[in-house]
Coordinates of C-alpha atoms and ligand atoms in Angstrom, one line a residue:
Chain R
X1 CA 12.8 32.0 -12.9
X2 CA 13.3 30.2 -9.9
X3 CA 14.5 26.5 -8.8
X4 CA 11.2 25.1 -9.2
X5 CA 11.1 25.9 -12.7
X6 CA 14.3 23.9 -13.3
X7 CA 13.4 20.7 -11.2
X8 CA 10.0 20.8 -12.7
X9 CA 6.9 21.2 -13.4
X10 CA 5.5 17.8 -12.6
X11 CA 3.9 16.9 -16.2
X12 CA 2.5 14.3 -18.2
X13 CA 4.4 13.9 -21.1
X14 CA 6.0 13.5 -23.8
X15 CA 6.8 17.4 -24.1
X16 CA 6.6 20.5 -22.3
X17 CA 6.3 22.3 -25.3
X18 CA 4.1 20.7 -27.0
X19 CA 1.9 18.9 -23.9
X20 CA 2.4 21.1 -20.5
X21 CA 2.7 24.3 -22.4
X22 CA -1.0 23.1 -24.2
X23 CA -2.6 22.4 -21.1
X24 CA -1.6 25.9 -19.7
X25 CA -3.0 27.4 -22.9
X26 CA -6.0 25.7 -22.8
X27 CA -5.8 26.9 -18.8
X28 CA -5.3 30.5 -19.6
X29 CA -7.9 30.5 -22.1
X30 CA -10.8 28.8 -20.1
X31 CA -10.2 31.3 -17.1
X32 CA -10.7 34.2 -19.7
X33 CA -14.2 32.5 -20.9
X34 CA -15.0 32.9 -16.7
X35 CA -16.9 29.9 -17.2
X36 CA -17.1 26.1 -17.7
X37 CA -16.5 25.3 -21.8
X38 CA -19.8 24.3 -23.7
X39 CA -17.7 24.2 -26.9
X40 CA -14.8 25.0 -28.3
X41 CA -13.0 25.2 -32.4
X42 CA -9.3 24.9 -31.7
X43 CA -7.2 26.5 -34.6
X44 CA -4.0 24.6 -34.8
X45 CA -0.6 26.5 -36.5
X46 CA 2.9 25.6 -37.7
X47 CA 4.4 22.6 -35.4
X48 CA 1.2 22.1 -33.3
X49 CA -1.3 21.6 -36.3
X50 CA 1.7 19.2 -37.8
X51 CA 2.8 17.2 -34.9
X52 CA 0.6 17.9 -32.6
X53 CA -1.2 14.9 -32.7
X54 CA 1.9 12.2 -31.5
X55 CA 2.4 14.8 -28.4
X56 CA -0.9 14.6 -27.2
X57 CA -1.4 18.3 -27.9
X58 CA -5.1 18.2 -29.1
X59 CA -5.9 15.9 -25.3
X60 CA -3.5 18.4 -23.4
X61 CA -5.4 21.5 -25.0
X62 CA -8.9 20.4 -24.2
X63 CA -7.7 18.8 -20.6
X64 CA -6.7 22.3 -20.2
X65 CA -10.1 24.0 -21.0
X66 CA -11.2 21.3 -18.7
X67 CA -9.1 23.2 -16.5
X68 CA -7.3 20.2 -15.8
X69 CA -3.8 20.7 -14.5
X70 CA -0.2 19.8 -16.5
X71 CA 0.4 16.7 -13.9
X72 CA -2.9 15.1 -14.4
X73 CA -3.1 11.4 -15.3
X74 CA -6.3 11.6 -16.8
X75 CA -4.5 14.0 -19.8
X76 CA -4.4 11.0 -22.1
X77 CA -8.0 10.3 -21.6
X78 CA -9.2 13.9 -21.9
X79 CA -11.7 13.6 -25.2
X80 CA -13.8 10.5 -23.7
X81 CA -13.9 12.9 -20.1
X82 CA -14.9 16.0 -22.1
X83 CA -17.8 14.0 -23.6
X84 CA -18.9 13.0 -20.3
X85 CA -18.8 16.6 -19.4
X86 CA -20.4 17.8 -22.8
X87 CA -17.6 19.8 -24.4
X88 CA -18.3 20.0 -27.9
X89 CA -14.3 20.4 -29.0
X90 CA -13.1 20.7 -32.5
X91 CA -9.5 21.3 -34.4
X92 CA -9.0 22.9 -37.6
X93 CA -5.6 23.3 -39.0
X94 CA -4.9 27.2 -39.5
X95 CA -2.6 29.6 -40.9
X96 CA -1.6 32.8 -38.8
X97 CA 1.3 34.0 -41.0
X98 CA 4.8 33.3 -40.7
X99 CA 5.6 35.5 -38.1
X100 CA 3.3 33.5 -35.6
X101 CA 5.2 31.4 -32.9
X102 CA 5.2 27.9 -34.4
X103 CA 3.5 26.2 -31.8
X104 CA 0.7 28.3 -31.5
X105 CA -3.3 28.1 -31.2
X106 CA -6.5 30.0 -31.5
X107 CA -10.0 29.3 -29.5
X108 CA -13.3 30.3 -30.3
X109 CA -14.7 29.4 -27.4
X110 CA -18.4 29.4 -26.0
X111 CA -19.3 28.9 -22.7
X112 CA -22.7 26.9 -21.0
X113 CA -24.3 30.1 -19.9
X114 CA -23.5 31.8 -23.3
X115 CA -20.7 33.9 -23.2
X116 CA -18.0 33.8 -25.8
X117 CA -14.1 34.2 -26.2
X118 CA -11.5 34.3 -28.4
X119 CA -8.2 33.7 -27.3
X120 CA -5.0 33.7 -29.2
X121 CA -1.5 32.4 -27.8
X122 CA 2.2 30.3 -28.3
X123 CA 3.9 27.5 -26.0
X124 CA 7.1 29.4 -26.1
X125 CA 9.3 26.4 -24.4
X126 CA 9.7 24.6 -21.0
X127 CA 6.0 24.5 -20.5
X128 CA 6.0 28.3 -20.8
X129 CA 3.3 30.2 -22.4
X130 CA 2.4 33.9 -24.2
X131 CA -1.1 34.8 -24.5
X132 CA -1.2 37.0 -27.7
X133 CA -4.9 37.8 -27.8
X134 CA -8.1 38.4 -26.3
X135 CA -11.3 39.0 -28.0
X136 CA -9.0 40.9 -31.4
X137 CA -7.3 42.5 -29.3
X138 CA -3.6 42.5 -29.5
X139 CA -1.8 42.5 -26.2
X140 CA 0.8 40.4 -24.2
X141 CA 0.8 38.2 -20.6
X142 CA 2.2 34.9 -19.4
X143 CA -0.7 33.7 -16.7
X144 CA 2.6 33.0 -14.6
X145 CA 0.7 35.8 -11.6
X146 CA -2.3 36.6 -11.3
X147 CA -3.9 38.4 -13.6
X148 CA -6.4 40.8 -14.0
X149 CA -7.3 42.3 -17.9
X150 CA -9.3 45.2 -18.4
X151 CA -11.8 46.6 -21.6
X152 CA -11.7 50.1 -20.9
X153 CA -11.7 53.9 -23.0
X154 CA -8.6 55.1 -23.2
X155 CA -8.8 58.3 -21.4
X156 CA -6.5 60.2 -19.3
X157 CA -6.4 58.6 -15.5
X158 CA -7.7 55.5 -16.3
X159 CA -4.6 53.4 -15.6
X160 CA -4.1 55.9 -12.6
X161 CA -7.9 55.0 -11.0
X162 CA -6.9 51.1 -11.8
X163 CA -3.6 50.9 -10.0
X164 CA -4.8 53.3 -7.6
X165 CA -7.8 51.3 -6.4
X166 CA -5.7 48.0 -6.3
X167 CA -3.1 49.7 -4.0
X168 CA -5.8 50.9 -1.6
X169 CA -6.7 47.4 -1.2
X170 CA -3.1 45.9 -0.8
X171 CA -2.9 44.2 -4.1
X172 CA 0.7 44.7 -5.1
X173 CA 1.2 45.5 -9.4
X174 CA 4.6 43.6 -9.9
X175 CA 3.9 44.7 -14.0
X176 CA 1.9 46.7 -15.8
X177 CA 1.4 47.4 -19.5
X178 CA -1.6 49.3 -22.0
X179 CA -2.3 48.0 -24.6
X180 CA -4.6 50.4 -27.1
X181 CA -5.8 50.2 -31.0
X182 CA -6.1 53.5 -31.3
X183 CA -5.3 56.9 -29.0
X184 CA -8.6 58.1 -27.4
X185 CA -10.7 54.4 -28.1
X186 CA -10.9 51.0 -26.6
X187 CA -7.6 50.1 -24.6
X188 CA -6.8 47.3 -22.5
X189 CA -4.7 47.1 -19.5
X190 CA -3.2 43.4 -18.3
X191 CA -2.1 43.9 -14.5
X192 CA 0.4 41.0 -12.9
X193 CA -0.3 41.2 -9.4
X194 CA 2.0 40.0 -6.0
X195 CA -0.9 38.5 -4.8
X196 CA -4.6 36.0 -5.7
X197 CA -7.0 39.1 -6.8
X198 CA -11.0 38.2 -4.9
X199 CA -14.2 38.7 -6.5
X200 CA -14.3 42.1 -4.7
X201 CA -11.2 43.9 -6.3
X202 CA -12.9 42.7 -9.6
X203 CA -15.7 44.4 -9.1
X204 CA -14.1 47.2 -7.1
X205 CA -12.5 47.9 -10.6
X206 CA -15.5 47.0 -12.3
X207 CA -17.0 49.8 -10.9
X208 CA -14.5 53.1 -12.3
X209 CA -16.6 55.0 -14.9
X210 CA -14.0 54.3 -17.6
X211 CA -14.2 50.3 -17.4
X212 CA -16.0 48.5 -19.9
X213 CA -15.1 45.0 -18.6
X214 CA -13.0 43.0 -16.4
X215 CA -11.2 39.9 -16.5
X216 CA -9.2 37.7 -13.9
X217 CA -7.2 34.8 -14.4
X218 CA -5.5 33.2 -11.5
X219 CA -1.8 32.2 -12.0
X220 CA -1.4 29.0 -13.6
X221 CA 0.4 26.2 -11.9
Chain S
X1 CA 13.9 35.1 -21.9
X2 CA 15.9 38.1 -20.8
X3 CA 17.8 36.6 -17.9
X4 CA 20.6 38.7 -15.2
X5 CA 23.5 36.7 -16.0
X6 CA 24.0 33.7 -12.9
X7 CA 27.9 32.9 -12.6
X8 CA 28.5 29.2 -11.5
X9 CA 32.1 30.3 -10.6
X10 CA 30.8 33.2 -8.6
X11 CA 29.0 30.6 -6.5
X12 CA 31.8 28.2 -6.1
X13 CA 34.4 30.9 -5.0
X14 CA 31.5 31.9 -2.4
X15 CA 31.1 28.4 -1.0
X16 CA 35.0 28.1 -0.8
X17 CA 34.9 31.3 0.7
X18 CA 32.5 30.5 3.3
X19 CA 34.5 27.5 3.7
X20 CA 30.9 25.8 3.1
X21 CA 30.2 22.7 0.9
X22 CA 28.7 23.8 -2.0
X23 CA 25.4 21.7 -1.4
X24 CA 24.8 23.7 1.8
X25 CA 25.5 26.9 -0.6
X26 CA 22.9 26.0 -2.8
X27 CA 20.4 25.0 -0.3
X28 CA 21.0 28.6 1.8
X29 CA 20.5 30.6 -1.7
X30 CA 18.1 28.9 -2.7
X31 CA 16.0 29.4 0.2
X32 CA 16.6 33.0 0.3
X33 CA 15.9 33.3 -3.3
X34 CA 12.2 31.7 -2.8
X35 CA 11.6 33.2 0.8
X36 CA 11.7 29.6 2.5
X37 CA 13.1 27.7 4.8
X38 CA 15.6 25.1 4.0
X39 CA 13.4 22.6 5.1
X40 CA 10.4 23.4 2.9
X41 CA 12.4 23.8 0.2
X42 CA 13.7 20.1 1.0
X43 CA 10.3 18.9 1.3
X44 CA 9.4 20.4 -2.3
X45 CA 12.6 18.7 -3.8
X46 CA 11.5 14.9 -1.6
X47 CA 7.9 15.3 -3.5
X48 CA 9.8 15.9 -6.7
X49 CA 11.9 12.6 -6.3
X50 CA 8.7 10.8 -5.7
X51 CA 7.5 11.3 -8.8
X52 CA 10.8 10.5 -10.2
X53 CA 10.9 7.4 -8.7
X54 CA 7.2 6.5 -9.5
X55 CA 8.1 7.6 -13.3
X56 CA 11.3 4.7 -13.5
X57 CA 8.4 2.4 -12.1
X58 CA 5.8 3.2 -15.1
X59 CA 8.9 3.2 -17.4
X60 CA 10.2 -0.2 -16.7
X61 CA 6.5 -1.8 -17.1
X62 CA 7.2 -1.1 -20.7
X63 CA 4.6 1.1 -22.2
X64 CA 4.3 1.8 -26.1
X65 CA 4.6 5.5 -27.1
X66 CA 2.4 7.9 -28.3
X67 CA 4.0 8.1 -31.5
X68 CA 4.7 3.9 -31.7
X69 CA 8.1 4.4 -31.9
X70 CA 9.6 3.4 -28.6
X71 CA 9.0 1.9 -25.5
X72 CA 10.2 -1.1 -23.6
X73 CA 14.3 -0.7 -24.0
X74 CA 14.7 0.1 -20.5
X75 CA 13.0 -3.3 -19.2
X76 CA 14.9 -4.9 -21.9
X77 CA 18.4 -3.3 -20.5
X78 CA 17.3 -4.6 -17.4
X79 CA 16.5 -8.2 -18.4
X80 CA 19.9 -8.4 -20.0
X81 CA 21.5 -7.2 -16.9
X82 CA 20.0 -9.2 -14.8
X83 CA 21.3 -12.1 -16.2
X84 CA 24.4 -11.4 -16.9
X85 CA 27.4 -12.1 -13.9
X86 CA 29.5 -9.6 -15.3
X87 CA 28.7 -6.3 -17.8
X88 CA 30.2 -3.4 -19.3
X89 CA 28.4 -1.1 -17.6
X90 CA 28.8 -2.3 -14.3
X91 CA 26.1 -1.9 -11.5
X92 CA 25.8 1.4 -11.0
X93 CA 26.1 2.8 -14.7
X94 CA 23.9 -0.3 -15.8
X95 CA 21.3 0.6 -13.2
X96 CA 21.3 4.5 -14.1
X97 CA 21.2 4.0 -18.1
X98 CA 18.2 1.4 -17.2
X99 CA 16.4 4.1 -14.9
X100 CA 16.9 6.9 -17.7
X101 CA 15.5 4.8 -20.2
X102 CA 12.5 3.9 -18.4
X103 CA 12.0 7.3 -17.6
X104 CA 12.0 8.7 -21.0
X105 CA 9.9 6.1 -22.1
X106 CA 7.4 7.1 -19.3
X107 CA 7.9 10.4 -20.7
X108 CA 6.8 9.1 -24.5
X109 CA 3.7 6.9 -23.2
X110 CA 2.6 10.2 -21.3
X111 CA 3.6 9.0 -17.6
X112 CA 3.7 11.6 -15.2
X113 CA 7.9 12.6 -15.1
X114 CA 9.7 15.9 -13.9
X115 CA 10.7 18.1 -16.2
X116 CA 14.5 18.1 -15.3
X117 CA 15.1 20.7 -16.7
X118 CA 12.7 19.2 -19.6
X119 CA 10.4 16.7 -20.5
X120 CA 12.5 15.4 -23.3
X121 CA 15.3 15.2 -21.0
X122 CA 13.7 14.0 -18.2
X123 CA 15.5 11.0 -17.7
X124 CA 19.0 11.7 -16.7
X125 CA 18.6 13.1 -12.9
X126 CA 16.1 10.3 -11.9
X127 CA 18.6 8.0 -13.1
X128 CA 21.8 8.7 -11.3
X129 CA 20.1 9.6 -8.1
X130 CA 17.9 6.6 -7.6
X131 CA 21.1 4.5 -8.9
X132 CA 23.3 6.6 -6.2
X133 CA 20.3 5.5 -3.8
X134 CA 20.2 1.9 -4.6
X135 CA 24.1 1.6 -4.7
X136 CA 25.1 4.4 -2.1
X137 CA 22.8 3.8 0.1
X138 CA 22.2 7.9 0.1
X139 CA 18.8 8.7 2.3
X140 CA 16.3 11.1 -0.2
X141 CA 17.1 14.1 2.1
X142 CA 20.3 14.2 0.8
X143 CA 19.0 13.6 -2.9
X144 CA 17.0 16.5 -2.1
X145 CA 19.7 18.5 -1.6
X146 CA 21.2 17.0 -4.7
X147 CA 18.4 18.4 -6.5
X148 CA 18.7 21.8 -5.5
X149 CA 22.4 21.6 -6.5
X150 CA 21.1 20.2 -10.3
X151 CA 18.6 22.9 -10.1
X152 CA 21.1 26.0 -9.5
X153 CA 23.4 24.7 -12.2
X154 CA 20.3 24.5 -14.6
X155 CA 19.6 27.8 -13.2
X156 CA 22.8 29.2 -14.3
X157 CA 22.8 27.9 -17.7
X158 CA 19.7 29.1 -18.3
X159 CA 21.0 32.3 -17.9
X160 CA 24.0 32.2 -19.8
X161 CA 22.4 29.8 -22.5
X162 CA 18.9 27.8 -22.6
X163 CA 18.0 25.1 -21.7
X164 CA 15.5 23.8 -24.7
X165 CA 16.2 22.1 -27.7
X166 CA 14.2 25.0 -29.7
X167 CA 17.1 27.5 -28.9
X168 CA 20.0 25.5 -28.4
X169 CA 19.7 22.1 -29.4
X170 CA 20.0 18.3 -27.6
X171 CA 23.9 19.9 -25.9
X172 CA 21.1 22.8 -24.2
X173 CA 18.6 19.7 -23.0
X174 CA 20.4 16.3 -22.7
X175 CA 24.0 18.2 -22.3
X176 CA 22.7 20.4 -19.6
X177 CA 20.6 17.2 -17.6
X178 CA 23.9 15.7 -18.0
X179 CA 25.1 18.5 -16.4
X180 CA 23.7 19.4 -13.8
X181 CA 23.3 15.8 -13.1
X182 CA 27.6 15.3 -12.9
X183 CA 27.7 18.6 -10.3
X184 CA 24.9 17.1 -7.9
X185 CA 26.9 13.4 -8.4
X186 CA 29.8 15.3 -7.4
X187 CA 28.3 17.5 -4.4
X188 CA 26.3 14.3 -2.8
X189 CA 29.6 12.5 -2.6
X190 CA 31.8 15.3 -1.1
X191 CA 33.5 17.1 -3.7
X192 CA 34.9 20.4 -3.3
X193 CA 32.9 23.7 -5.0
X194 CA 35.9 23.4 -7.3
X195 CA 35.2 19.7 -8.4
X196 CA 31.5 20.1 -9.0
X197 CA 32.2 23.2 -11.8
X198 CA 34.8 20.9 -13.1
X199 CA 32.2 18.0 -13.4
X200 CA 29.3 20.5 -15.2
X201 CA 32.4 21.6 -17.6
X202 CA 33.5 18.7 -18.3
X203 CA 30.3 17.1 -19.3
X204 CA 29.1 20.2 -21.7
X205 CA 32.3 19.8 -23.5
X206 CA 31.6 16.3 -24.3
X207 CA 28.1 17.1 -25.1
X208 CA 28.8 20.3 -27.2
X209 CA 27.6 20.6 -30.6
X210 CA 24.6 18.1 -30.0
X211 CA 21.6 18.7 -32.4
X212 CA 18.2 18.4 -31.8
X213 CA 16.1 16.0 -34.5
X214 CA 13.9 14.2 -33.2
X215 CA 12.2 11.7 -35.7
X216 CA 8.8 12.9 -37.0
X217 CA 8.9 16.0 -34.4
X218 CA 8.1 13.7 -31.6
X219 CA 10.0 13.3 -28.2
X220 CA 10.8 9.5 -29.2
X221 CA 13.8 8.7 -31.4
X222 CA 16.6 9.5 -30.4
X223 CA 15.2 11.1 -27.4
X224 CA 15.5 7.9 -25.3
X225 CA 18.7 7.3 -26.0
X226 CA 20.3 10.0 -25.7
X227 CA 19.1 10.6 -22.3
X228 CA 21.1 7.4 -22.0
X229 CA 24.4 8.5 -23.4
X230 CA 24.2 11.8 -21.3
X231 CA 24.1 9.7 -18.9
X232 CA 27.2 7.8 -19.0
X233 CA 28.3 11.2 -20.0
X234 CA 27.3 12.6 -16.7
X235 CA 28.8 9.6 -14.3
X236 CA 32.0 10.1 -16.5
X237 CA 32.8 13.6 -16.0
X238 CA 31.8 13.5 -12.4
X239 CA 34.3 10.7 -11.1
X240 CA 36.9 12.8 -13.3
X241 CA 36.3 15.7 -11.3
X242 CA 36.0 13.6 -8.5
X243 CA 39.6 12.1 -9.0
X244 CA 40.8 16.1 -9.0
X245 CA 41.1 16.6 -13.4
X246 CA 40.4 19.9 -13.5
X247 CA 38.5 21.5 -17.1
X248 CA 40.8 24.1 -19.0
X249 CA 38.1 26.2 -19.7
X250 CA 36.1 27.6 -16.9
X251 CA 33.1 26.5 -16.7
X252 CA 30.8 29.6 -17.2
X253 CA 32.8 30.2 -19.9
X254 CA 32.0 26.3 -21.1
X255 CA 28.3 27.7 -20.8
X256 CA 28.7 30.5 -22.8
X257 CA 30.5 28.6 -25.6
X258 CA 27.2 26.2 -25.6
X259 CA 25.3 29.0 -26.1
X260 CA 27.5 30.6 -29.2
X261 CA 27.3 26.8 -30.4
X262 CA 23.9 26.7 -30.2
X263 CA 23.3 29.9 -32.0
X264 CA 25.2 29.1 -35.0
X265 CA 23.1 25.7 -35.1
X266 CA 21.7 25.6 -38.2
X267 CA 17.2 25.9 -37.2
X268 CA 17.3 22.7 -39.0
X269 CA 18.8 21.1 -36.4
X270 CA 17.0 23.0 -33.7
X271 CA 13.9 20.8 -32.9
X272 CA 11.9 21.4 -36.1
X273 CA 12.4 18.0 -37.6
X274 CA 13.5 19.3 -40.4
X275 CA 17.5 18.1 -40.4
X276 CA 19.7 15.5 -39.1
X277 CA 18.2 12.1 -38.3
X278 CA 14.8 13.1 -38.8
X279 CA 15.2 13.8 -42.6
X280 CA 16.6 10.5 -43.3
X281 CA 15.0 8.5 -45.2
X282 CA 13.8 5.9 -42.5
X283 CA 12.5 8.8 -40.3
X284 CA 10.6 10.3 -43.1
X285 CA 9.0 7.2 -43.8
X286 CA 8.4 6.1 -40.3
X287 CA 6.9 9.8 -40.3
X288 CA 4.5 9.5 -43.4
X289 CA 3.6 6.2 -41.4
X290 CA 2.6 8.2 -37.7
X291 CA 0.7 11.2 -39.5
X292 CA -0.3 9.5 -42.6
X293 CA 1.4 12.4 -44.4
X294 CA 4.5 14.8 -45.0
X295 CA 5.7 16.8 -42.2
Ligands
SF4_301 S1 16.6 15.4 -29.5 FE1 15.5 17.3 -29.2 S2 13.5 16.7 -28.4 FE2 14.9 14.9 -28.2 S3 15.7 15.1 -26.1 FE3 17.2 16.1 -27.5 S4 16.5 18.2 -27.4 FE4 14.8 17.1 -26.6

């Protein structure tokens, strides 16, 4: 937390919760796609399926998969804009159990060359948001650094080659954490990093034996 | 959020120390804290007033809210005012409660505003520093530095307590722009450390205990006016402190009773619409009315 979290963000209203922190979802999720939204089904739970609608959650969600920012004066405009663009959005009201952060929100989401995501997460407060998961699997980041998530086998120095390749090219791991379905199968690794990770440390990574894919997502502002 | 504890009586005992006022404080630690100069970290705070002051503007053309249920108070306020040769509320607290009004409305119609330290509450700062402009004639470098004061004493609540309405209730968004609006009153016009504790404790006592229930779940009713009341909560407690009334209680310890407050507030009461005004039986129509159905 620092001061600028206080005295701040700049956003268009009415609520950081239910508006900035939608926008950042929709952010978040749209870098994980890797590519411009073609179309997208927007599961809406608990407070965001119910009021969502009088906090311009369903406009801040798509003006975030529009990768629009929170501050953007367009925000209350964002359906007629996604037309234009030909995003193909639609909400249905879902249930993910009462354990599920009430304001939270599942895309399916495919993009124009093809490729599709599923991303899970919450608006947890202040414009603040927790990305719960990617493709099924269960895992845990904010999108606050940059980010860099990784499909890979859970074998024995896989998260050693990862780390070890990103320090070798002076990208600095402020966290780290695995996150696995079962010992010995597919595991995924979400790194926060000090610094903006280029195309080339992607692939650099890309390129271990053990790695199945690779995702970045820059920090969200 | 799993926070390290900030002590707003740690920092006032090291800007009395230092023999420094405590707006300099802030600004030094501050800068440290985000590896800046002072003067960049000025500049951010000048941007951030901009789109204060821009906000108060889209506010007081009188836009209708998302949810239809306000909008257009603030340029009422200020008709009244304007016509009037003498008022309750004076210049300066007329001209603040109009600004925070306007601001929250802003907020509602989705205007761009500064989440300070929220959206919901995003009224109260604008208001008392573009009043303390218009009336003080105070230049917006040292409302900058007025801003990083309100930010380090959000900071420090959020540490101790929160700072949303989900966790803590209105006293956590409303109470703490009130806040952290009263210490950066009483920093801009030369209090002591001492004075500007004694101006954030004073206004969370007032505020303590305030629920959050916003009608039909939206940032509307009473949103508006309460950004208002904290307000005139906020001018207040600062020219208390500012004429030397110290609080009892400490003021980190003032913090930390919000937070026990607003842990034994009922989750009705805690921004789920669910208790308070918003189950009465207006807001529950007015609700059916916005979503064409039961929340
Ligand atoms: S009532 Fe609730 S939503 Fe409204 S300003 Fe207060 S804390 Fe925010």
């Amino acid at each position: 937390m620092n001061i600028f979290d206080i005295i701040g963000p700049v956003m268009v209203g009415p609520s950081s919760s239910h508006t900035a922190g939608a926008v950042r979802l929709g952010n978040v999720a749209c870098a994980i796609l890797g590519e411009p939204v073609a179309e997208a089904v927007i599961g809406l739970h608990g407070s965001f399926a119910q009021t969502g609608r009088g906090h311009g959650t369903d406009l801040a969600l798509v003006a975030g998969l529009m990768g629009w920012t929170t501050d953007d004066l367009r925000i209350p405009q964002a359906f007629a804009y996604a037309q234009e663009m030909g995003l193909k959005y639609s909400f249905k009201t879902i249930n993910a159990g009462e354990a599920a952060h009430p304001n939270f929100v599942k895309f399916h989401l495919t993009g124009r060359k093809g490729s599709e995501s599923q991303v899970a997460g919450a608006s947890v407060g202040g414009g603040r948001v927790v990305i719960s998961e990617v493709d099924g699997f269960s895992l845990e980041f904010t999108g606050e650094f940059p980010t860099i998530l990784t499909l890979h086998e859970d074998r024995p120095g896989a998260v050693a080659e990862v780390t070890g390749i990103l320090s070798k090219r002076g990208v600095n791991i402020a966290q780290m954490r695995v996150f696995r379905r079962n010992k010995g199968g597919l595991a995924s690794m979400v790194l926060e990093t000090d610094q903006p990770v280029d195309d080339s440390d992607i692939a650099a990574v890309a390129g271990l034996p053990m790695i199945r894919a690779v995702r970045r997502i820059n920090a969200i502002s | 959020m799993a926070l390290a504890k900030l002590s707003l009586e740690e920092w006032i005992q090291a800007a009395a120390e230092q023999a420094v006022s405590f707006t300099d404080f802030c600004v030094d630690f501050q800068r440290r804290e985000l590896d800046l100069t002072a003067e960049e970290v000025l500049a951010r705070m000048e941007a951030m007033f901009a789109v204060m002051e821009e906000s108060i503007a889209v506010g007081l053309k009188g836009p209708r809210s998302k949810g239809g249920l306000v909008g257009g108070d603030g340029q009422k306020l200020q008709r009244y005012l304007a016509g009037k040769q003498q008022s309750m509320l004076g210049d300066f607290i007329g001209k603040a409660v109009v600004y925070s009004m306007a601001v929250g409305e802003a907020n509602a119609a989705m205007g761009r505003i500064v989440a300070a330290p929220t959206a919901g509450s995003s009224g109260v700062l604008p208001a008392v520093l573009f009043a303390l402009k218009e009336e003080y004639g105070v230049n917006s470098h040292d409302l900058a530095k007025a801003l990083v004061v309100a930010g380090a004493i959000g900071m420090v609540i959020a540490s101790r307590a929160s700072l949303a309405g989900a966790a803590g209730g209105c006293q956590a968004e409303c109470g703490s722009a009130g806040a952290m609006a009263a210490g950066a009153m009483v920093a801009l016009l030369g209090g002591t450390p001492a004075q500007v504790g004694n101006a954030v404790a004073i206004t969370i006592k007032n505020m303590l205990g305030l629920v959050c229930d916003p009608v039909a779940g939206l940032v509307e009713v009473p949103c508006v006016k309460r950004n208002a009341g904290a307000v005139a909560q906020a001018i207040v407690a600062a020219e208390m402190a500012l004429a030397g009334i110290e609080s009892v209680i400490p003021v980190d310890e003032v913090i930390d009773a919000m937070e026990s407050v607003g842990q034994s507030m009922h989750c009705s009461l805690k921004e789920t619409a669910q208790g308070g005004l918003a189950v009465t039986p207006t807001a529950l129509a007015l609700t059916e009315k916005i979503f064409g159905k039961k929340l």
